Tab-separated table of C-alpha atoms in Angstrom:
chain	number	residue	atom	x	y	z
A	16	MET	CA	-148.722	-16.766	60.814
A	17	ALA	CA	-147.372	-13.630	59.280
A	18	SER	CA	-147.932	-12.450	55.781
A	19	ARG	CA	-145.386	-10.547	53.764
A	20	SER	CA	-145.402	-7.805	51.191
A	21	PHE	CA	-142.804	-5.851	49.262
A	22	TYR	CA	-143.361	-2.207	48.350
A	23	ASP	CA	-142.099	-0.376	45.290
A	24	LEU	CA	-139.393	1.992	46.503
A	25	SER	CA	-140.458	4.659	44.044
A	26	THR	CA	-143.734	5.160	45.896
A	27	CYS	CA	-143.401	3.732	49.388
A	28	CYS	CA	-141.338	4.695	52.413
A	29	LEU	CA	-141.365	1.402	54.229
A	30	SER	CA	-138.758	-0.716	52.480
A	31	LEU	CA	-135.419	0.921	53.313
A	32	ALA	CA	-133.995	0.323	56.755
A	33	HIS	CA	-130.252	0.192	56.172
A	34	PRO	CA	-127.546	2.234	54.415
A	35	SER	CA	-128.165	1.971	50.695
A	36	PRO	CA	-127.191	3.361	47.306
A	37	PHE	CA	-130.157	5.737	47.585
A	38	GLU	CA	-128.597	7.757	50.451
A	39	THR	CA	-128.225	10.794	48.233
A	40	SER	CA	-131.659	10.517	46.630
A	41	PRO	CA	-133.658	13.751	46.726
A	42	SER	CA	-136.440	14.135	49.254
A	43	ARG	CA	-139.883	13.144	48.039
A	44	GLN	CA	-143.362	13.551	49.482
A	45	ILE	CA	-145.238	10.257	49.841
A	46	SER	CA	-148.362	11.427	51.669
A	47	LYS	CA	-149.896	14.529	53.194
A	48	TYR	CA	-147.935	13.870	56.391
A	49	LEU	CA	-144.733	12.082	55.310
A	50	LYS	CA	-141.698	12.504	53.110
A	51	VAL	CA	-138.645	10.351	52.413
A	52	VAL	CA	-135.302	12.004	53.153
A	53	PRO	CA	-131.661	10.895	53.549
A	54	VAL	CA	-130.884	10.113	57.212
A	55	ASP	CA	-127.308	9.943	58.469
A	56	GLY	CA	-126.161	6.373	59.020
A	57	LYS	CA	-129.421	4.832	57.838
A	58	GLY	CA	-129.816	5.536	54.150
A	59	LEU	CA	-133.342	6.817	53.616
A	60	GLY	CA	-135.779	7.624	56.387
A	61	VAL	CA	-139.296	8.975	56.736
A	62	VAL	CA	-140.027	12.235	58.552
A	63	ALA	CA	-143.178	14.163	59.365
A	64	THR	CA	-143.968	17.164	57.179
A	65	GLN	CA	-146.197	18.706	59.880
A	66	ASP	CA	-147.165	18.204	63.510
A	67	ILE	CA	-149.296	15.059	63.764
A	68	LYS	CA	-151.796	14.003	66.417
A	69	PRO	CA	-151.999	10.433	67.777
A	70	PHE	CA	-154.034	7.944	65.711
A	71	THR	CA	-153.842	9.934	62.484
A	72	LEU	CA	-153.898	7.962	59.225
A	73	LEU	CA	-150.476	8.715	57.737
A	74	LEU	CA	-150.337	6.496	54.684
A	75	ALA	CA	-152.359	3.897	52.777
A	76	GLU	CA	-150.537	1.556	50.368
A	77	CYS	CA	-151.162	-1.595	48.342
A	78	PRO	CA	-148.308	-4.147	48.064
A	79	ASP	CA	-146.697	-4.958	44.738
A	80	ILE	CA	-145.907	-8.464	46.017
A	81	ALA	CA	-147.688	-10.364	48.785
A	82	ASP	CA	-147.249	-13.836	50.237
A	83	LEU	CA	-150.411	-14.505	52.216
A	84	ASP	CA	-149.310	-17.752	53.879
A	85	ASP	CA	-145.682	-18.258	54.893
A	86	ARG	CA	-146.509	-21.542	56.665
A	87	ASP	CA	-146.110	-23.317	53.315
A	88	ARG	CA	-142.343	-23.063	52.810
A	89	PRO	CA	-142.147	-24.448	49.222
A	90	LYS	CA	-145.029	-22.204	48.184
A	91	GLU	CA	-143.316	-19.191	49.740
A	92	ILE	CA	-140.061	-19.861	47.867
A	93	ALA	CA	-141.889	-20.292	44.568
A	94	SER	CA	-144.027	-17.202	45.212
A	95	VAL	CA	-141.054	-14.929	45.875
A	96	ALA	CA	-139.118	-16.320	42.894
A	97	ALA	CA	-142.078	-15.814	40.565
A	98	ALA	CA	-142.664	-12.286	41.840
A	99	TYR	CA	-138.990	-11.477	41.337
A	100	ARG	CA	-139.157	-12.618	37.710
A	101	ARG	CA	-142.228	-10.452	37.100
A	102	MET	CA	-140.573	-7.258	38.349
A	103	SER	CA	-139.860	-4.489	35.909
A	104	PRO	CA	-136.135	-3.810	35.338
A	105	ILE	CA	-136.278	-0.621	37.441
A	106	VAL	CA	-138.001	-2.271	40.400
A	107	ARG	CA	-135.713	-5.318	40.159
A	108	THR	CA	-132.639	-3.094	40.254
A	109	ARG	CA	-133.930	-1.344	43.352
A	110	PHE	CA	-134.830	-4.666	44.925
A	111	ASN	CA	-131.333	-6.063	44.311
A	112	GLU	CA	-129.715	-3.068	45.997
A	113	LEU	CA	-131.629	-3.522	49.265
A	114	HIS	CA	-129.853	-4.678	52.397
A	115	GLU	CA	-129.883	-8.460	52.884
A	116	ALA	CA	-129.484	-10.670	55.960
A	117	LYS	CA	-126.327	-12.747	56.369
A	118	SER	CA	-127.957	-16.180	56.103
A	119	LYS	CA	-126.292	-18.501	53.579
A	120	SER	CA	-129.118	-21.019	53.512
A	121	GLU	CA	-131.363	-19.174	51.039
A	122	THR	CA	-131.259	-17.598	47.605
A	123	ARG	CA	-130.356	-13.936	47.399
A	124	GLU	CA	-133.939	-12.982	46.531
A	125	LEU	CA	-135.235	-14.720	49.663
A	126	ARG	CA	-132.581	-13.099	51.860
A	127	ILE	CA	-133.574	-9.655	50.580
A	128	TRP	CA	-137.247	-10.562	50.926
A	129	ARG	CA	-136.906	-11.704	54.540
A	130	THR	CA	-134.826	-8.676	55.475
A	131	ASN	CA	-137.034	-6.019	53.899
A	132	ALA	CA	-140.551	-7.457	53.903
A	133	LEU	CA	-143.388	-6.153	56.018
A	134	TYR	CA	-144.800	-8.749	58.387
A	135	TRP	CA	-148.289	-8.799	59.806
A	136	ASN	CA	-151.003	-11.106	61.102
A	137	PRO	CA	-154.101	-10.487	58.959
A	138	ASN	CA	-156.451	-12.341	61.295
A	139	LYS	CA	-157.313	-11.602	64.910
A	140	ASP	CA	-155.222	-8.895	66.468
A	141	LEU	CA	-153.934	-6.888	63.508
A	142	LYS	CA	-150.684	-6.338	65.376
A	143	ALA	CA	-148.062	-5.623	62.736
A	144	GLU	CA	-144.525	-6.938	62.713
A	145	SER	CA	-143.183	-4.492	60.256
A	146	MET	CA	-140.050	-3.583	58.409
A	147	ALA	CA	-139.868	0.176	58.222
A	148	ALA	CA	-137.795	3.226	57.457
A	149	PHE	CA	-135.934	2.412	60.654
A	150	LEU	CA	-136.432	0.360	63.776
A	151	ASN	CA	-137.794	1.731	67.045
A	152	MET	CA	-139.098	-0.070	70.129
A	153	SER	CA	-141.875	2.484	70.666
A	154	PRO	CA	-143.209	2.515	67.106
A	155	HIS	CA	-146.197	3.638	65.117
A	156	GLN	CA	-148.791	1.105	64.048
A	157	PRO	CA	-149.799	-0.331	60.678
A	158	LEU	CA	-153.299	-1.747	60.227
A	159	PHE	CA	-154.027	-4.098	57.361
A	160	ASP	CA	-157.024	-5.340	55.507
A	161	LYS	CA	-156.465	-8.026	52.865
A	162	LYS	CA	-155.270	-5.689	50.127
A	163	ARG	CA	-154.261	-2.432	51.736
A	164	MET	CA	-152.022	-1.219	54.535
A	165	HIS	CA	-153.051	1.716	56.715
A	166	LEU	CA	-150.197	3.321	58.685
A	167	THR	CA	-151.467	5.120	61.798
A	168	SER	CA	-149.552	7.274	64.283
A	169	THR	CA	-149.692	6.111	67.902
A	170	LYS	CA	-148.378	9.276	69.555
A	171	SER	CA	-147.787	12.938	68.804
A	172	ILE	CA	-145.161	13.508	66.117
A	173	HIS	CA	-143.434	16.843	65.616
A	174	ILE	CA	-142.608	18.272	62.219
A	175	GLY	CA	-139.271	16.887	61.028
A	176	GLU	CA	-139.354	13.948	63.469
A	177	GLU	CA	-138.515	10.520	62.045
A	178	VAL	CA	-141.441	8.097	61.782
A	179	THR	CA	-140.696	4.437	62.530
A	180	ILE	CA	-142.333	1.024	62.800
A	181	CYS	CA	-141.151	-1.942	64.865
A	182	TYR	CA	-139.856	-5.021	63.031
A	183	ASN	CA	-141.876	-7.489	65.102
A	184	ASP	CA	-143.602	-7.728	68.442
A	185	THR	CA	-141.248	-10.476	69.624
A	186	LEU	CA	-138.768	-7.660	70.271
A	187	TYR	CA	-141.204	-6.133	72.754
A	188	TYR	CA	-140.475	-8.960	75.190
A	189	MET	CA	-136.679	-8.931	74.949
A	190	THR	CA	-134.271	-7.065	77.193
A	191	ARG	CA	-131.989	-4.428	75.730
A	192	VAL	CA	-129.053	-6.864	75.527
A	193	GLU	CA	-131.196	-9.578	73.914
A	194	ARG	CA	-132.602	-7.200	71.294
A	195	THR	CA	-129.168	-5.873	70.435
A	196	ALA	CA	-127.761	-9.381	69.954
A	197	PHE	CA	-130.729	-10.477	67.863
A	198	LEU	CA	-130.662	-7.433	65.587
A	199	ARG	CA	-126.905	-7.551	65.136
A	200	TYR	CA	-127.008	-11.193	64.119
A	201	THR	CA	-130.189	-11.169	62.060
A	202	TYR	CA	-130.021	-7.750	60.373
A	203	ASP	CA	-126.429	-6.649	61.050
A	204	PHE	CA	-127.192	-3.283	62.653
A	205	THR	CA	-127.804	-1.709	66.062
A	206	CYS	CA	-131.054	0.029	66.973
A	207	PRO	CA	-130.485	3.652	68.103
A	208	CYS	CA	-133.772	4.149	69.984
A	209	ARG	CA	-133.871	5.158	73.650
A	210	ALA	CA	-134.968	1.735	74.878
A	211	CYS	CA	-131.869	0.189	73.287
A	212	THR	CA	-129.219	2.863	73.969
A	213	ASP	CA	-130.131	4.612	77.244
A	214	ARG	CA	-128.847	2.398	80.088
A	215	GLU	CA	-130.821	4.159	82.829
A	216	PHE	CA	-134.069	4.080	80.883
A	217	GLY	CA	-133.216	0.583	79.676
A	218	HIS	CA	-133.066	-0.762	83.245
A	219	ILE	CA	-136.712	-0.005	84.053
A	220	SER	CA	-137.655	-0.902	80.471
A	221	ASP	CA	-136.099	-4.349	80.932
A	222	GLN	CA	-138.062	-4.866	84.156
A	223	ARG	CA	-141.334	-4.073	82.414
A	224	ARG	CA	-140.639	-6.230	79.368
A	225	GLN	CA	-139.485	-9.213	81.418
A	226	THR	CA	-142.622	-8.942	83.554
A	227	ILE	CA	-144.829	-8.774	80.453
A	228	LYS	CA	-143.103	-11.873	79.080
A	229	GLN	CA	-143.599	-13.701	82.387
A	230	ILE	CA	-147.289	-12.790	82.462
A	231	PHE	CA	-148.053	-14.039	78.965
A	232	TYR	CA	-145.971	-17.211	79.008
A	233	CYS	CA	-146.570	-18.354	82.590
A	234	ASP	CA	-149.630	-16.618	84.047
A	235	ILE	CA	-151.786	-16.745	80.914
A	236	PHE	CA	-150.456	-19.618	78.796
A	237	GLY	CA	-149.427	-21.851	81.689
A	238	TRP	CA	-145.762	-22.424	80.892
A	239	LEU	CA	-143.599	-23.386	83.877
A	240	VAL	CA	-140.772	-21.166	82.619
A	241	ALA	CA	-140.992	-18.211	80.237
A	242	PHE	CA	-139.267	-18.420	76.864
A	243	ASP	CA	-135.532	-17.714	77.235
A	244	PHE	CA	-134.599	-15.324	74.442
A	245	SER	CA	-130.965	-15.046	75.589
A	246	THR	CA	-130.455	-18.806	75.243
A	247	LYS	CA	-132.085	-18.756	71.841
A	248	ILE	CA	-129.850	-15.968	70.642
A	249	ALA	CA	-126.768	-17.828	71.846
A	250	ASN	CA	-127.682	-20.581	69.387
A	251	TYR	CA	-127.148	-18.443	66.321
A	252	GLU	CA	-128.309	-21.099	63.876
A	253	ASP	CA	-131.805	-20.868	65.359
A	254	ALA	CA	-131.949	-17.120	65.971
A	255	ILE	CA	-133.801	-16.417	62.745
A	256	ARG	CA	-136.620	-18.740	63.875
A	257	MET	CA	-137.295	-16.965	67.159
A	258	VAL	CA	-140.466	-15.394	65.805
A	259	VAL	CA	-141.943	-18.814	65.071
A	260	ASP	CA	-141.024	-20.183	68.507
A	261	SER	CA	-142.582	-17.190	70.257
A	262	SER	CA	-145.862	-17.313	68.338
A	263	LEU	CA	-147.869	-17.520	71.569
A	264	LEU	CA	-147.133	-13.874	72.222
A	265	LYS	CA	-148.411	-12.849	68.828
A	266	ASN	CA	-151.627	-14.783	69.393
A	267	LYS	CA	-152.504	-13.272	72.766
A	268	GLN	CA	-155.618	-11.637	71.312
A	269	HIS	CA	-156.755	-14.911	69.768
A	270	ASN	CA	-156.290	-16.711	73.069
A	271	LEU	CA	-158.209	-14.002	74.930
A	272	ASN	CA	-161.075	-14.459	72.516
A	273	ASN	CA	-161.002	-18.184	73.276
A	274	SER	CA	-161.222	-17.707	77.066
A	275	ARG	CA	-157.513	-18.143	77.883
A	276	GLY	CA	-156.651	-15.707	80.631
A	277	LEU	CA	-160.243	-14.603	81.188
A	278	GLN	CA	-160.123	-16.191	84.629
A	279	LYS	CA	-157.261	-13.847	85.539
A	280	PRO	CA	-158.588	-10.352	84.793
A	281	GLY	CA	-156.181	-8.719	87.259
A	282	VAL	CA	-153.208	-10.268	85.468
A	283	LEU	CA	-154.476	-9.054	82.100
A	284	ARG	CA	-155.064	-5.567	83.473
A	285	ARG	CA	-151.537	-5.452	84.899
A	286	ALA	CA	-150.100	-6.518	81.535
A	287	CYS	CA	-152.014	-3.709	79.815
A	288	LYS	CA	-150.600	-1.161	82.248
A	289	LEU	CA	-147.051	-2.469	81.762
A	290	GLU	CA	-147.310	-2.170	77.973
A	291	TYR	CA	-148.868	1.280	78.289
A	292	ASP	CA	-146.137	2.534	80.662
A	293	GLU	CA	-143.476	1.112	78.361
A	294	GLY	CA	-144.894	3.131	75.469
A	295	LEU	CA	-145.962	0.109	73.417
A	296	ILE	CA	-149.155	1.908	72.483
A	297	ASN	CA	-150.645	0.661	69.244
A	298	VAL	CA	-153.852	-0.736	67.841
A	299	GLY	CA	-153.064	-4.169	69.263
A	300	LEU	CA	-152.747	-2.728	72.769
A	301	ILE	CA	-155.991	-0.756	72.421
A	302	LYS	CA	-157.813	-3.963	71.516
A	303	PHE	CA	-156.072	-5.795	74.368
A	304	ILE	CA	-157.193	-3.104	76.838
A	305	MET	CA	-160.744	-3.370	75.509
A	306	ASN	CA	-160.874	-7.157	75.873
A	307	SER	CA	-159.157	-7.203	79.268
A	308	SER	CA	-161.713	-4.614	80.433
A	309	MET	CA	-164.471	-6.968	79.314
A	310	ALA	CA	-162.812	-9.798	81.267
A	311	PHE	CA	-162.632	-7.592	84.369
A	312	LEU	CA	-166.326	-6.681	84.127
A	313	ILE	CA	-167.420	-10.269	83.477
A	314	ASP	CA	-165.453	-11.348	86.551
A	315	LEU	CA	-167.164	-8.644	88.621
A	316	GLN	CA	-170.563	-9.834	87.444
A	317	ILE	CA	-169.771	-13.456	88.324
A	318	ARG	CA	-168.500	-12.557	91.789
A	319	GLY	CA	-171.355	-10.127	92.322
A	320	SER	CA	-173.925	-12.818	91.608
A	321	SER	CA	-172.571	-14.825	94.561
A	322	GLY	CA	-172.879	-11.927	96.977
A	323	GLU	CA	-169.425	-10.429	96.562
A	324	GLU	CA	-169.265	-6.722	95.793
A	325	CYS	CA	-166.750	-4.641	93.923
A	326	SER	CA	-164.384	-3.034	96.438
A	327	ASP	CA	-162.767	-0.714	93.893
A	328	GLY	CA	-165.410	1.741	92.716
A	329	ASN	CA	-162.848	3.905	90.940
A	330	GLY	CA	-161.441	0.852	89.183
A	331	PHE	CA	-164.915	-0.107	88.014
A	332	GLN	CA	-165.572	3.346	86.554
A	333	ARG	CA	-162.161	3.398	84.861
A	334	THR	CA	-162.892	0.015	83.321
A	335	ILE	CA	-166.217	1.206	81.907
A	336	GLN	CA	-164.440	4.249	80.459
A	337	LEU	CA	-161.640	2.142	78.971
A	338	LEU	CA	-164.057	-0.321	77.394
A	339	THR	CA	-166.194	2.330	75.742
A	340	ALA	CA	-163.314	4.593	74.672
A	341	CYS	CA	-161.241	1.732	73.232
A	342	GLU	CA	-164.178	0.314	71.285
A	343	SER	CA	-165.066	3.749	69.916
A	344	LEU	CA	-161.447	4.413	68.924
A	345	LEU	CA	-161.026	1.042	67.205
A	346	ARG	CA	-164.292	1.515	65.317
A	347	GLN	CA	-162.896	4.737	63.853
A	348	LEU	CA	-159.463	3.277	63.069
A	349	TYR	CA	-160.443	0.038	61.358
A	350	PRO	CA	-160.714	0.128	57.559
A	351	PRO	CA	-164.353	0.566	56.446
A	352	GLY	CA	-166.302	-2.666	56.580
A	353	HIS	CA	-163.840	-4.470	58.841
A	354	PRO	CA	-165.707	-7.258	60.721
A	355	ASP	CA	-164.208	-6.247	64.073
A	356	GLN	CA	-166.129	-2.954	63.935
A	357	GLU	CA	-169.475	-4.692	64.348
A	358	GLU	CA	-168.075	-7.397	66.646
A	359	GLY	CA	-166.572	-4.861	69.059
A	360	ALA	CA	-169.722	-2.747	69.227
A	361	ARG	CA	-171.876	-5.803	69.895
A	362	ALA	CA	-169.559	-7.129	72.615
A	363	LYS	CA	-169.404	-3.732	74.310
A	364	ALA	CA	-173.195	-3.430	74.337
A	365	ASP	CA	-173.574	-6.940	75.776
A	366	ILE	CA	-171.098	-6.249	78.592
A	367	LEU	CA	-172.564	-2.886	79.537
A	368	ARG	CA	-176.047	-4.388	79.548
A	369	LEU	CA	-174.942	-6.666	82.403
A	370	PHE	CA	-174.518	-3.597	84.573
A	371	SER	CA	-177.441	-1.638	83.123
A	372	ALA	CA	-174.842	0.917	82.043
A	373	GLU	CA	-175.645	3.459	79.376
A	374	ILE	CA	-173.363	3.832	76.380
A	375	LYS	CA	-172.391	7.474	76.750
A	376	TYR	CA	-169.283	7.738	74.631
A	377	ASP	CA	-170.337	6.806	71.096
A	378	ALA	CA	-170.022	10.386	69.849
A	379	MET	CA	-166.382	10.713	70.936
A	380	THR	CA	-163.793	11.862	68.439
A	381	ILE	CA	-160.426	10.132	68.126
A	382	ASP	CA	-158.915	12.899	70.275
A	383	ASP	CA	-161.616	12.377	72.921
A	384	CYS	CA	-160.968	8.629	72.978
A	385	GLN	CA	-157.221	9.057	73.234
A	386	GLU	CA	-157.528	11.561	76.079
A	387	LEU	CA	-159.944	9.372	78.043
A	388	ILE	CA	-157.776	6.267	77.587
A	389	SER	CA	-154.647	8.165	78.682
A	390	THR	CA	-156.384	9.597	81.764
A	391	ALA	CA	-157.742	6.198	82.798
A	392	MET	CA	-154.471	4.329	82.213
A	393	ASP	CA	-152.429	6.973	84.057
A	394	ALA	CA	-154.702	6.444	87.083
A	395	GLU	CA	-154.060	2.681	87.191
A	396	PRO	CA	-151.741	1.454	90.017
A	397	ASP	CA	-148.036	1.042	89.265
A	398	PRO	CA	-147.727	-2.545	87.970
A	399	LEU	CA	-144.231	-3.085	89.411
A	400	SER	CA	-144.482	-1.576	92.909
A	401	GLU	CA	-148.218	-2.137	93.471
A	402	ARG	CA	-148.699	-5.620	92.071
A	403	ALA	CA	-151.131	-6.614	94.832
A	404	ALA	CA	-153.544	-3.920	93.657
A	405	TYR	CA	-154.276	-6.018	90.569
A	406	GLY	CA	-155.229	-9.184	92.429
A	407	SER	CA	-155.043	-12.334	90.340
């Protein structure tokens, strides 16, 4: 389940997402790459102070308040209430002036907490579900260890461009109409990003996201019918609990590690390409590409041992490149000492040993990794028009 943290507004950019009393606050630098500025219609936003390359560490912060297990509802309520009482008068005033959701079933502190907290899974896939300066469906990516958040860019950012983080990965699998309804009801605002406002772009975006949802619910997890977000949204009393009901999607990495989906490497590979084409490029996707590449290579080895040969030599080489580049990139992005650094390197070595392949890419820089991953993913077949190319 997700954890939550609240950041002091005097030092952190990630708490304000809605119009607020701080709209006229002066700009302030919060890191080498970021500053907080007033943004029309949004209150405060975060913009780049210089041109930024993909996978650059933008910010590292420690939370003032953290709830490490929201599965225990009474404990969560008590934790937030106690943290609220401990706040200094200045921080409490700022906290009280934050935007709050419209739910009437909770105390005001909890409504503000739920609306403005950062959400993340601290365990397997490190895929954040984050409240940010403002919502975007093609966001940048926070990484977390137990005490510190590391905000990393996932694409090139130009000087002056607004920097955003997605609220939660459940939104990745909704259509434009479903996202708009959910955000209007839950947070009382409309997302202005291209995926939500551009009808032409939104049409192909909806196709990709619906296909991704179908793959994870039905092809990987074995559901007869994929989760119906539109029906859930229609039942407004339950809309706030959508994230809980769709927890399978957030645990895709965990299920891959426990052999779910490993018998369908083509399906996993197609899902990776769909997320890549949609622009959902983040640390979670890089790890997903790495593990799906391992599944593809293991499947080749199994079929090869029974006399079958790989018919896609280019696909095999791309998979080797993706595995090595993704592992090298993740090793450089994880906080020092993170257990997945050693685990990923060991798994990569074991897989490559099956094919007597040399590890040639360990000396790659982050730029080298990103370029190799982009080149390999761009060469993959179109997942919508060339579905058969991915097999099963």
